[in-house]
CSV table of N, CA and C in Angstrom, one decimal:
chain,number,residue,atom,x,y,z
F,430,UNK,N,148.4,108.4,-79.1
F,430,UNK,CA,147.8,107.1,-78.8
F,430,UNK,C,147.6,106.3,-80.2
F,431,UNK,N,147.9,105.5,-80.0
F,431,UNK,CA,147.8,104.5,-81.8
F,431,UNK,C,146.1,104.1,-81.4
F,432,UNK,N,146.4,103.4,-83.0
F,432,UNK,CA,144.5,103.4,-83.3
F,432,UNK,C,144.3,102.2,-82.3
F,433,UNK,N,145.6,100.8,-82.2
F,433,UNK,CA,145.1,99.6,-81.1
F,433,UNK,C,144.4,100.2,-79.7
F,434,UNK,N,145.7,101.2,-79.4
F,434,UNK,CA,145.3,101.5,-78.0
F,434,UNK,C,143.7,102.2,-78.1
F,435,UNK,N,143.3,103.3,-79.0
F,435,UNK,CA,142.7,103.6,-78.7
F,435,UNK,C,141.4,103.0,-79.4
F,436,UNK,N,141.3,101.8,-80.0
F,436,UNK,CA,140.3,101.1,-80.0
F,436,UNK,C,140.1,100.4,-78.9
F,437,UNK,N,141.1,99.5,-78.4
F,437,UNK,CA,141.1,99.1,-76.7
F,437,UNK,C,140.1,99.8,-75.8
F,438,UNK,N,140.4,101.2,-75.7
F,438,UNK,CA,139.8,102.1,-75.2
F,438,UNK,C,138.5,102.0,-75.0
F,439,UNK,N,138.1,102.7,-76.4
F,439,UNK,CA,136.6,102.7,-76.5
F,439,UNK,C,135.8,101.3,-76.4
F,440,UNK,N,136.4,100.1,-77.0
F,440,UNK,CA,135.6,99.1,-77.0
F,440,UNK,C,135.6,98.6,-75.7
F,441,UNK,N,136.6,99.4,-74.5
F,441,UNK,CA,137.0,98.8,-73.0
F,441,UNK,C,135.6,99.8,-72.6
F,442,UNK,N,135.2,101.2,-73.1
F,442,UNK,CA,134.1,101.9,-72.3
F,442,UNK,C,133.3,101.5,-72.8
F,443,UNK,N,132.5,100.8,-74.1
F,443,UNK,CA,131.4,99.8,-74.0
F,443,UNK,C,131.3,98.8,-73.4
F,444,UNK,N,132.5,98.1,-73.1
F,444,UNK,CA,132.1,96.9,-72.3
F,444,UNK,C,132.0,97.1,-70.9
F,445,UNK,N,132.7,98.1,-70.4
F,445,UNK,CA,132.2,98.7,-69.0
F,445,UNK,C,130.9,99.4,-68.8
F,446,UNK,N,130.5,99.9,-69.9
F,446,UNK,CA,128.7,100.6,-70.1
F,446,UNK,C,127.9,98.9,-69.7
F,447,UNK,N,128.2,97.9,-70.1
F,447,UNK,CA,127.7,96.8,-70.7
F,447,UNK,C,127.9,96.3,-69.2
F,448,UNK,N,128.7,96.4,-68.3
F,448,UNK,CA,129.0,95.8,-67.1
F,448,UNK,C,128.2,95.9,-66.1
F,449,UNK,N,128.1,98.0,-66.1
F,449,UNK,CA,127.6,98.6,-65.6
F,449,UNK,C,126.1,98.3,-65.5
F,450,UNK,N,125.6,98.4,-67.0
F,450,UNK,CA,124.2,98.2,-66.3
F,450,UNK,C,124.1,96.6,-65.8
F,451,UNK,N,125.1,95.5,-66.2
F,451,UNK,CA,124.9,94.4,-65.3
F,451,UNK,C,124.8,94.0,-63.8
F,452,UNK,N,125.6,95.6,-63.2
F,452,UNK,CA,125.7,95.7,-62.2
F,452,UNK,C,124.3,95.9,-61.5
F,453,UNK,N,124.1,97.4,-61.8
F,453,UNK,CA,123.2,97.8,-61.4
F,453,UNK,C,121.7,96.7,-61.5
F,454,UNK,N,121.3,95.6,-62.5
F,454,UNK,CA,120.5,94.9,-62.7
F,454,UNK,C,120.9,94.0,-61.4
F,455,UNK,N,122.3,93.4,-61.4
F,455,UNK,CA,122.4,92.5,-60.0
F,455,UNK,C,121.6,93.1,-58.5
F,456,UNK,N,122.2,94.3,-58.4
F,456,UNK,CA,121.8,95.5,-57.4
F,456,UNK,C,120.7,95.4,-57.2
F,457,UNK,N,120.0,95.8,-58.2
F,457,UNK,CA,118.0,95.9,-58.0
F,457,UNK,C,117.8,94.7,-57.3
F,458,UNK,N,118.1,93.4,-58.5
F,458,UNK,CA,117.5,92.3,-58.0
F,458,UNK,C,117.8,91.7,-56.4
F,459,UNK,N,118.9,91.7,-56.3
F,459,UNK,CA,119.2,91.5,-55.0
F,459,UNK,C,118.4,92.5,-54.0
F,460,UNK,N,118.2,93.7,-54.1
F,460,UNK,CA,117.3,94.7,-53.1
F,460,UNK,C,115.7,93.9,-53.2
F,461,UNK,N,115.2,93.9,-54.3
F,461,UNK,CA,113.9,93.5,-54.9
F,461,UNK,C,114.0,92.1,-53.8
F,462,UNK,N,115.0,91.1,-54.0
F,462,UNK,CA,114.8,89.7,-53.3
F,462,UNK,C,114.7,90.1,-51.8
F,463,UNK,N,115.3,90.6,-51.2
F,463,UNK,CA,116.0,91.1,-49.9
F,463,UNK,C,115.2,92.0,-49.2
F,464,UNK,N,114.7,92.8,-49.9
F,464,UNK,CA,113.9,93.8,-49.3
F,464,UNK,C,114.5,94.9,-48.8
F,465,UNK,N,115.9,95.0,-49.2
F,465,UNK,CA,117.1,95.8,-48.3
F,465,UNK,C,117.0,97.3,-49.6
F,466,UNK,N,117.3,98.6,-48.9
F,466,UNK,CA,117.2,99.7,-49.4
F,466,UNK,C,118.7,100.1,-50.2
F,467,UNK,N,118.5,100.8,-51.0
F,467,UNK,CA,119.8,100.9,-51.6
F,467,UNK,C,120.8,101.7,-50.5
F,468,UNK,N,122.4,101.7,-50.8
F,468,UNK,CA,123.0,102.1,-50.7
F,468,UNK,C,123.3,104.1,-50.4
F,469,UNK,N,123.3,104.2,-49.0
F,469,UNK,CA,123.5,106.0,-49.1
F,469,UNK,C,125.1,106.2,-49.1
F,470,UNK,N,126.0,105.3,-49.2
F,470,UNK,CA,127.6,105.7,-48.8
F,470,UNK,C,127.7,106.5,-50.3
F,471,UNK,N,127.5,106.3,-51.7
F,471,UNK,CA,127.7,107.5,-52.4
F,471,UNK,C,127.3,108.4,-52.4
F,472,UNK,N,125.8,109.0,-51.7
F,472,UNK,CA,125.4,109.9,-51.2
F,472,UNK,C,126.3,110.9,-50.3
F,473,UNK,N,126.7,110.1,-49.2
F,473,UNK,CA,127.4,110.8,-48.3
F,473,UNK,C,129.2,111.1,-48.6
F,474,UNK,N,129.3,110.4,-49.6
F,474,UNK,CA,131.1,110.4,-50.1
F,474,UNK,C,131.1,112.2,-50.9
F,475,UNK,N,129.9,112.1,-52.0
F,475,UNK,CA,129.5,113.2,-52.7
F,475,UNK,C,129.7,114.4,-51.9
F,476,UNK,N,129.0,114.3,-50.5
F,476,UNK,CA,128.7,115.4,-49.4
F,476,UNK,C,129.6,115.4,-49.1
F,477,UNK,N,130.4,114.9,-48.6
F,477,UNK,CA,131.6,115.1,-48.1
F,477,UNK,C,133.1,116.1,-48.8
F,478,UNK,N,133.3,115.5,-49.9
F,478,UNK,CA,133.7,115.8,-51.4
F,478,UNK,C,133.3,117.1,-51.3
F,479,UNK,N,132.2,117.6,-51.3
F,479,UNK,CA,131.4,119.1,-52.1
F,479,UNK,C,132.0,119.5,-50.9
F,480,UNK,N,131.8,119.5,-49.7
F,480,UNK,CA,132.3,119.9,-48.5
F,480,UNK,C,133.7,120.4,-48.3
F,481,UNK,N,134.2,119.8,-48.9
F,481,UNK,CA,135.9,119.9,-48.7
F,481,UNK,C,136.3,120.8,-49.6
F,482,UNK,N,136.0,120.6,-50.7
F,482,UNK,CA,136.2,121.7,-51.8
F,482,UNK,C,135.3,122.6,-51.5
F,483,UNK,N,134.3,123.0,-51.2
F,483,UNK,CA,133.5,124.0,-50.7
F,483,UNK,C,132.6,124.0,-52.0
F,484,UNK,N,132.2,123.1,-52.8
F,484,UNK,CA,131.0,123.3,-53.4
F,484,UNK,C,129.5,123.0,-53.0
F,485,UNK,N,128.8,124.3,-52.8
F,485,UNK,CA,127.7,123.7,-52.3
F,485,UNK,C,126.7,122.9,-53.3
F,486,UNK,N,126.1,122.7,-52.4
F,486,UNK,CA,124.5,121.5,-53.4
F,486,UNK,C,123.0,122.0,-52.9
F,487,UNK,N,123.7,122.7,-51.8
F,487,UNK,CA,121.7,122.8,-51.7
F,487,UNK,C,121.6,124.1,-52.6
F,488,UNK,N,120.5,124.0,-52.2
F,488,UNK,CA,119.6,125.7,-53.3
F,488,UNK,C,120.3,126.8,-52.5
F,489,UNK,N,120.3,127.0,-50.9
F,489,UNK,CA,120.6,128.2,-50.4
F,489,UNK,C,121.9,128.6,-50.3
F,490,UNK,N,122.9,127.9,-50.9
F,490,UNK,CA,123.9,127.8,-50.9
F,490,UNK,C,124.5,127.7,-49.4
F,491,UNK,N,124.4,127.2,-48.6
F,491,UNK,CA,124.6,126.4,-47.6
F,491,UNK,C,124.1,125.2,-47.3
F,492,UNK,N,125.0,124.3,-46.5
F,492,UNK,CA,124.8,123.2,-45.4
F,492,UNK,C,123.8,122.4,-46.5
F,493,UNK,N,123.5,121.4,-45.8
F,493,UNK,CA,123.0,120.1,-47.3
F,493,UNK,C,121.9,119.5,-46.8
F,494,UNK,N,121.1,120.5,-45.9
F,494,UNK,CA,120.1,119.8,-44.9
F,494,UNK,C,118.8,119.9,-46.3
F,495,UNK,N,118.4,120.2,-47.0
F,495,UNK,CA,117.2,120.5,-48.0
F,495,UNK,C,117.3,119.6,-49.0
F,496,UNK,N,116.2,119.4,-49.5
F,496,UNK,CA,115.6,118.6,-50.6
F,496,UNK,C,117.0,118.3,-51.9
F,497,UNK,N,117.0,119.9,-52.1
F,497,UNK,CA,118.0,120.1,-53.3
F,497,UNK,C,119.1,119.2,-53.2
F,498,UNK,N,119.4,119.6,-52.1
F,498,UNK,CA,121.2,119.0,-52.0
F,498,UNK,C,121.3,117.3,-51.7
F,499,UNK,N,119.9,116.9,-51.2
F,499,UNK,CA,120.0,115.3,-51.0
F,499,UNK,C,119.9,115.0,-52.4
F,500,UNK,N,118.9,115.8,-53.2
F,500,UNK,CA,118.6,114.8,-54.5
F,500,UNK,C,119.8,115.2,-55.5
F,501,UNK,N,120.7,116.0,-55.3
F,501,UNK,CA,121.9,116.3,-56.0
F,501,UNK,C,122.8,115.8,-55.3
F,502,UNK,N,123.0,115.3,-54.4
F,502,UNK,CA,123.9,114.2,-53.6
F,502,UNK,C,123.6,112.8,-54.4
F,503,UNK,N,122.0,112.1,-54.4
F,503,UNK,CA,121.6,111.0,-54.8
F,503,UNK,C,121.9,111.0,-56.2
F,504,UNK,N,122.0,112.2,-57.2
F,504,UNK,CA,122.3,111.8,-58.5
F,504,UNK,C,124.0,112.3,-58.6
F,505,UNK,N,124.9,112.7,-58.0
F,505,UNK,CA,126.2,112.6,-58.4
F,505,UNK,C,126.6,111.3,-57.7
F,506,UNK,N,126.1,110.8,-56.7
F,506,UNK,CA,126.7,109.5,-56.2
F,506,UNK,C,126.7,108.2,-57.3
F,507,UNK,N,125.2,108.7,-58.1
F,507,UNK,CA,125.3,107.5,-58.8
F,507,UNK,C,125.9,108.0,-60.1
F,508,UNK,N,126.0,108.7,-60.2
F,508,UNK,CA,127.1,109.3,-61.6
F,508,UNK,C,128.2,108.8,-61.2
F,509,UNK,N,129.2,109.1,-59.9
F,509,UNK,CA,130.4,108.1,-59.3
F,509,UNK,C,130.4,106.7,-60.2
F,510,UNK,N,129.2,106.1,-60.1
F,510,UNK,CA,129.1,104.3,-60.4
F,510,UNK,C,129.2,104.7,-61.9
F,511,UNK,N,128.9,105.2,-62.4
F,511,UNK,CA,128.9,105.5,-64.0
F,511,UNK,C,130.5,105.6,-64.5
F,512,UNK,N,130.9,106.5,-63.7
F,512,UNK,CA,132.4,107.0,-63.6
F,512,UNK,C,133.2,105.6,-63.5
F,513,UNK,N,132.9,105.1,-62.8
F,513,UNK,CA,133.7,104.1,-62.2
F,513,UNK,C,133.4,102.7,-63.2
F,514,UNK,N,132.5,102.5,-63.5
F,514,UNK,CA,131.9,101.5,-64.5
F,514,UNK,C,132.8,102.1,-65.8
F,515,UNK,N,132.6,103.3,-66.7
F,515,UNK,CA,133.6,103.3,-67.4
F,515,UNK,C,134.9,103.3,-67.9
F,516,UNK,N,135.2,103.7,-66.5
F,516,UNK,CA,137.2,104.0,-66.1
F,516,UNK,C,137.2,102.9,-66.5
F,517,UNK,N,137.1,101.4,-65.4
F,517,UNK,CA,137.7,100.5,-65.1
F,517,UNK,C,137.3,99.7,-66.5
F,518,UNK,N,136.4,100.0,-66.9
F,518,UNK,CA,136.4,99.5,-69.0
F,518,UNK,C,137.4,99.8,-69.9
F,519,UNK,N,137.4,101.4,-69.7
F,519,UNK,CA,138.6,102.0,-70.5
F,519,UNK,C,139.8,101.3,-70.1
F,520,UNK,N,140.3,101.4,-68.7
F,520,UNK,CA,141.5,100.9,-68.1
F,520,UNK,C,141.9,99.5,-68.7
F,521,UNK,N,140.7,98.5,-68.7
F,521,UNK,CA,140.7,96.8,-68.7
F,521,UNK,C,141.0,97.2,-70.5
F,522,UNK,N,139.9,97.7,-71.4
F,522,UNK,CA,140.6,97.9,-73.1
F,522,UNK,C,142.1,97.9,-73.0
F,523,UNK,N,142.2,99.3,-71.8
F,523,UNK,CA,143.9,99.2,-72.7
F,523,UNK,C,144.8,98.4,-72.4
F,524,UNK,N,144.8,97.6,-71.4
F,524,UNK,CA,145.5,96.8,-70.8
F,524,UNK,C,145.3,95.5,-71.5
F,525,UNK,N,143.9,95.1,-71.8
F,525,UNK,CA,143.4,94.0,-72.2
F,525,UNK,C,144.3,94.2,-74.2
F,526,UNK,N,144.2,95.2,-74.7
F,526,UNK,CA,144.7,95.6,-76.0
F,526,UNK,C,146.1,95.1,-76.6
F,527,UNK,N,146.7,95.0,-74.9
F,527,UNK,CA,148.2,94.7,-75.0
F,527,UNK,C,148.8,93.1,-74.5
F,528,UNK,N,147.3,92.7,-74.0
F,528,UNK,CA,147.8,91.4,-73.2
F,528,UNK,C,146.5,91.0,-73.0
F,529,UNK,N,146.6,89.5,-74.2
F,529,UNK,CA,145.1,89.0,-74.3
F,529,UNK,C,145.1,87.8,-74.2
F,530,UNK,N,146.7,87.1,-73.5
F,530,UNK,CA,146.8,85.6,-73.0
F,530,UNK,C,146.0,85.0,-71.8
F,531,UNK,N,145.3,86.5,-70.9
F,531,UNK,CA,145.0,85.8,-69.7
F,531,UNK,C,143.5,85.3,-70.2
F,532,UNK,N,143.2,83.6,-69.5
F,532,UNK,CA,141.8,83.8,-69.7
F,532,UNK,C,140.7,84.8,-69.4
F,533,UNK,N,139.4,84.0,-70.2
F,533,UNK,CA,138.1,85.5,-69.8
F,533,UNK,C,137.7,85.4,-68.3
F,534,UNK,N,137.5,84.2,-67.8
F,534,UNK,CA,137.5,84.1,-66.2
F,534,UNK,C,138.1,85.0,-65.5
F,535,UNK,N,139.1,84.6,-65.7
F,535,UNK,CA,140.4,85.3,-65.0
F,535,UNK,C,140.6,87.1,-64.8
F,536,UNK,N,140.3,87.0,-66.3
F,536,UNK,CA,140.2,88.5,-66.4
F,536,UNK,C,139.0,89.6,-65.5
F,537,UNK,N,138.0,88.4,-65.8
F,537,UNK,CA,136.9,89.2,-65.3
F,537,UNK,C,136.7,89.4,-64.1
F,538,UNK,N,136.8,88.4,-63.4
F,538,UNK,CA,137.4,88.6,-61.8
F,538,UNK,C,138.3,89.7,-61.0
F,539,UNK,N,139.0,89.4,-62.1
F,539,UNK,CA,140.4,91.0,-61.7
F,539,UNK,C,139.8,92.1,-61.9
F,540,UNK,N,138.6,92.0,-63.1
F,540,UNK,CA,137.8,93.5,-63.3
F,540,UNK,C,137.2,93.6,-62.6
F,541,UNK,N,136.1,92.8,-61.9
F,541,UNK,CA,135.1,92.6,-60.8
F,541,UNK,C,135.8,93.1,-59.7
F,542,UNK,N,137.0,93.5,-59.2
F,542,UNK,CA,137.4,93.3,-57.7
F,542,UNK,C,138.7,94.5,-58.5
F,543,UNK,N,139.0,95.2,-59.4
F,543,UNK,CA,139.3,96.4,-59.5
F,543,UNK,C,138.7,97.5,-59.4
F,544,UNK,N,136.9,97.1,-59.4
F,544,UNK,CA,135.7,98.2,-59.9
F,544,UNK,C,135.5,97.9,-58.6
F,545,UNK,N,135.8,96.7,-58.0
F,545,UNK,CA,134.9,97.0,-56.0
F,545,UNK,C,135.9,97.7,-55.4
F,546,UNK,N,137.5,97.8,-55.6
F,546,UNK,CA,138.4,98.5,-54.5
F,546,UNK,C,138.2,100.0,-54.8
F,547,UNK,N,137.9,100.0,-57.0
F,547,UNK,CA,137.4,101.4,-57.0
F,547,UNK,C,136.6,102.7,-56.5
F,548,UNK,N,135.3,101.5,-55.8
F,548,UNK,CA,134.8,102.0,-55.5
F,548,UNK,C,134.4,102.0,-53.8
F,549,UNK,N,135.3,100.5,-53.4
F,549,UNK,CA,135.4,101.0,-51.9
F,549,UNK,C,136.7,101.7,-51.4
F,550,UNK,N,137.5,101.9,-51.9
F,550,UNK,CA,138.8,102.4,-51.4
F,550,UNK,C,138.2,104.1,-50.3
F,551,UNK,N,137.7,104.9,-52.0
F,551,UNK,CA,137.5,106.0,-51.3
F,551,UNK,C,136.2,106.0,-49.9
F,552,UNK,N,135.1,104.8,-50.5
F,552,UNK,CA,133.9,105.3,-49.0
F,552,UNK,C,135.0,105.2,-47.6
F,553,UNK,N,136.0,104.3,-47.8
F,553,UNK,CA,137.0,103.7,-46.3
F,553,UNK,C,137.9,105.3,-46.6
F,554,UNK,N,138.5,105.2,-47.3
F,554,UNK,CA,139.3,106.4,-47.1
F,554,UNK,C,138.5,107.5,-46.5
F,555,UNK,N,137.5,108.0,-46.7
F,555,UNK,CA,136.5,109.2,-46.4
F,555,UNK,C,135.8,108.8,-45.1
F,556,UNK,N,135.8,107.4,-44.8
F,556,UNK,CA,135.7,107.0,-43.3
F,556,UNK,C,133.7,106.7,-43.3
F,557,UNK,N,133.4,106.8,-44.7
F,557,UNK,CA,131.5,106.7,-45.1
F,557,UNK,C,131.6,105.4,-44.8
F,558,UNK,N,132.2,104.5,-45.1
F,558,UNK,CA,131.8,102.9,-44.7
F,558,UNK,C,133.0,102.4,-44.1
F,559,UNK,N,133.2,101.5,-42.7
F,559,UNK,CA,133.8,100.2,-42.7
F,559,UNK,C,133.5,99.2,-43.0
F,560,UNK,N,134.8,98.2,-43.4
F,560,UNK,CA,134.1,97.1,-44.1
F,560,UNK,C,134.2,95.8,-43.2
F,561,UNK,N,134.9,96.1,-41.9
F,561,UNK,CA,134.5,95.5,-40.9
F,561,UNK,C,133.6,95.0,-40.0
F,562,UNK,N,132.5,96.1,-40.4
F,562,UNK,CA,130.6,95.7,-39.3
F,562,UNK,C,130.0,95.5,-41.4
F,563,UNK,N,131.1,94.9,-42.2
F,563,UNK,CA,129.9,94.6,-42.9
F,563,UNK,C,129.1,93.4,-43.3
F,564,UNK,N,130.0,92.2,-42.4
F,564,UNK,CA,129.1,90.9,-42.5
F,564,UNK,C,129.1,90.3,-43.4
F,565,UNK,N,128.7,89.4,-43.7
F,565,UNK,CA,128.6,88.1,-45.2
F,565,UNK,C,127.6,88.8,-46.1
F,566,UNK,N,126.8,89.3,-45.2
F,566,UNK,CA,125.7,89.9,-46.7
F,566,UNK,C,126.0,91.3,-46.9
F,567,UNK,N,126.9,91.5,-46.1
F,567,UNK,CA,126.8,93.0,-46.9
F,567,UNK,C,128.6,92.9,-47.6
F,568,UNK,N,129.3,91.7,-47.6
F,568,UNK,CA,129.8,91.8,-48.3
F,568,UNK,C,129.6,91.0,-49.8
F,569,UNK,N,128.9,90.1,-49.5
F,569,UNK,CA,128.6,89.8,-50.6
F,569,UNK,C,127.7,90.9,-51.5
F,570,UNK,N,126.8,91.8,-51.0
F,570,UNK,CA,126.0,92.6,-51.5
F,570,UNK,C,127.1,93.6,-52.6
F,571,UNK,N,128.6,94.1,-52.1
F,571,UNK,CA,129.0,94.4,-52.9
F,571,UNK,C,129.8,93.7,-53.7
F,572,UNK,N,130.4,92.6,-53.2
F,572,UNK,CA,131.1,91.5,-54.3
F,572,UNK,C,130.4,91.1,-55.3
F,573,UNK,N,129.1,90.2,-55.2
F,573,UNK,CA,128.6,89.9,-56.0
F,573,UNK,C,128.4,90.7,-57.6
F,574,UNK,N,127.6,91.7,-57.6
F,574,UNK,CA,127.3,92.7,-58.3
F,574,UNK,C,128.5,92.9,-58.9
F,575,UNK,N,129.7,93.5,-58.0
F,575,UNK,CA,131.2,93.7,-59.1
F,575,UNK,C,131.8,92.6,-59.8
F,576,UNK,N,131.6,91.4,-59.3
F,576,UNK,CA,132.2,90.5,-59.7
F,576,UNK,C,131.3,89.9,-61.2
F,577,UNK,N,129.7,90.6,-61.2
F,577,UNK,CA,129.3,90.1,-62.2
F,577,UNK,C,129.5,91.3,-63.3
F,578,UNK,N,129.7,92.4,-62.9
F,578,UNK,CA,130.6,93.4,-63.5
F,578,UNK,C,131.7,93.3,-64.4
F,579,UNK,N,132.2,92.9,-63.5
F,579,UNK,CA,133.8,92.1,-64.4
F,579,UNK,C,133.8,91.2,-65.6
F,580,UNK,N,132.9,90.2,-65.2
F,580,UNK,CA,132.8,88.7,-65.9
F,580,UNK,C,131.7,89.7,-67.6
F,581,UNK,N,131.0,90.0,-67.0
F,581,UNK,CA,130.3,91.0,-68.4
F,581,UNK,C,131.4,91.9,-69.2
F,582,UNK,N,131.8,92.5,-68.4
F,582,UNK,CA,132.4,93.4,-69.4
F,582,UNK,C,134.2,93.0,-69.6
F,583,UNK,N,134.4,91.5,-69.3
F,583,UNK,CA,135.4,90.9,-69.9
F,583,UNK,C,134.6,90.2,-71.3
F,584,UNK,N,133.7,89.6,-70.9
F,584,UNK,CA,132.9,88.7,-72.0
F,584,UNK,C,132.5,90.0,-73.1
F,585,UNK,N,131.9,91.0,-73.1
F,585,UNK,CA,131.7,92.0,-73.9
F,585,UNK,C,132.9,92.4,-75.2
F,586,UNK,N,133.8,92.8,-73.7
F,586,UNK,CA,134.6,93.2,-74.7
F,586,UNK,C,135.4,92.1,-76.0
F,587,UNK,N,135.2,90.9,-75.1
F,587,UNK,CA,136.1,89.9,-76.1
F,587,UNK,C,135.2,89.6,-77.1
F,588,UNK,N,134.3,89.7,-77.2
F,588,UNK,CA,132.9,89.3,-78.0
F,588,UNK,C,133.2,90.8,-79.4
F,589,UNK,N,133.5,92.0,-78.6
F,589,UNK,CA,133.0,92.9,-79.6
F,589,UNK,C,134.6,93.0,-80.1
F,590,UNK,N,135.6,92.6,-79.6
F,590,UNK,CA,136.9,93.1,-80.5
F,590,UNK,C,137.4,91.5,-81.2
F,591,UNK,N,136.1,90.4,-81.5
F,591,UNK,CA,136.9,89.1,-82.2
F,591,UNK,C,135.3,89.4,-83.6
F,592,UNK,N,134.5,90.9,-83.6
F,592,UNK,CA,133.5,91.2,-84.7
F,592,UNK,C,133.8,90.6,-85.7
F,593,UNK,N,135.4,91.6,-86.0
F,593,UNK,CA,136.3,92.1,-87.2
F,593,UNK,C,136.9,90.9,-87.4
């Protein structure tokens, strides 16, 4: 990997760290305004997942009905968002490293709505969410947030790689 690509990289996984928590700030606020409860489809993708491969999560090493395995469900699902917040950084660096004609708008949009199919493809694939019964607000509930995902960690990154 040359040093461009892999400065791309890393300055693509700060600005996805950088997105990430924009996201998650969109997320609260909107819950906070809304009064609406977070999200259990990474909960249940996780269960599902451990299921298939046969890793358990609860303490008794079976079935996921106990404390353990919900709150180890609740923190790998949000590790998922972590995962996915800094792929799509890394990914956007290296791409972004090699082709820097498109505007920041533009770009960031395409990140916003690469990090939502990231992360809806699999709940539809695993059959945890349709996005059919999900209505204006609950589609906006995930657009929004990715889309301010994107626009941050396009602006980030262009900010931290025009330092030098």
């Amino acid at each position: 990997m040359s040093n461009d690509m892999l400065s791309g990289a890393l300055i693509g996984a700060v600005a996805g760290a950088v997105g990430t928590v924009a996201l998650d700030v969109t997320t609260y606020v909107d819950m906070a305004i809304r009064g609406r409860s977070s999200s259990g489809a990474p909960s249940q993708m996780v269960s599902i997942l451990a299921k298939a491969v046969g890793i358990p999560l609860s303490s008794q090493g079976v079935g996921s009905e106990d404390q353990t395995a919900q709150n180890r469900e609740s923190g790998l699902g949000a590790l998922l968002g972590y995962v996915n917040g800094l792929g799509v950084g890394v990914v956007y660096g290296l791409l972004r490293s090699r082709r820097d004609d498109i505007p920041i708008p533009v770009a960031g949009i395409g990140v916003g709505l690469a990090a939502m199919a990231a992360s809806d493809i699999p709940l539809i694939a695993l059959r945890v969410s349709n996005p059919k019964t999900w209505g204006f607000s609950g589609w906006a509930a995930d657009a929004i947030p990715h889309l301010v995902y994107g626009l941050v960690t396009a602006i980030v990154y262009e900010a931290l790689t025009n330092l030098g």
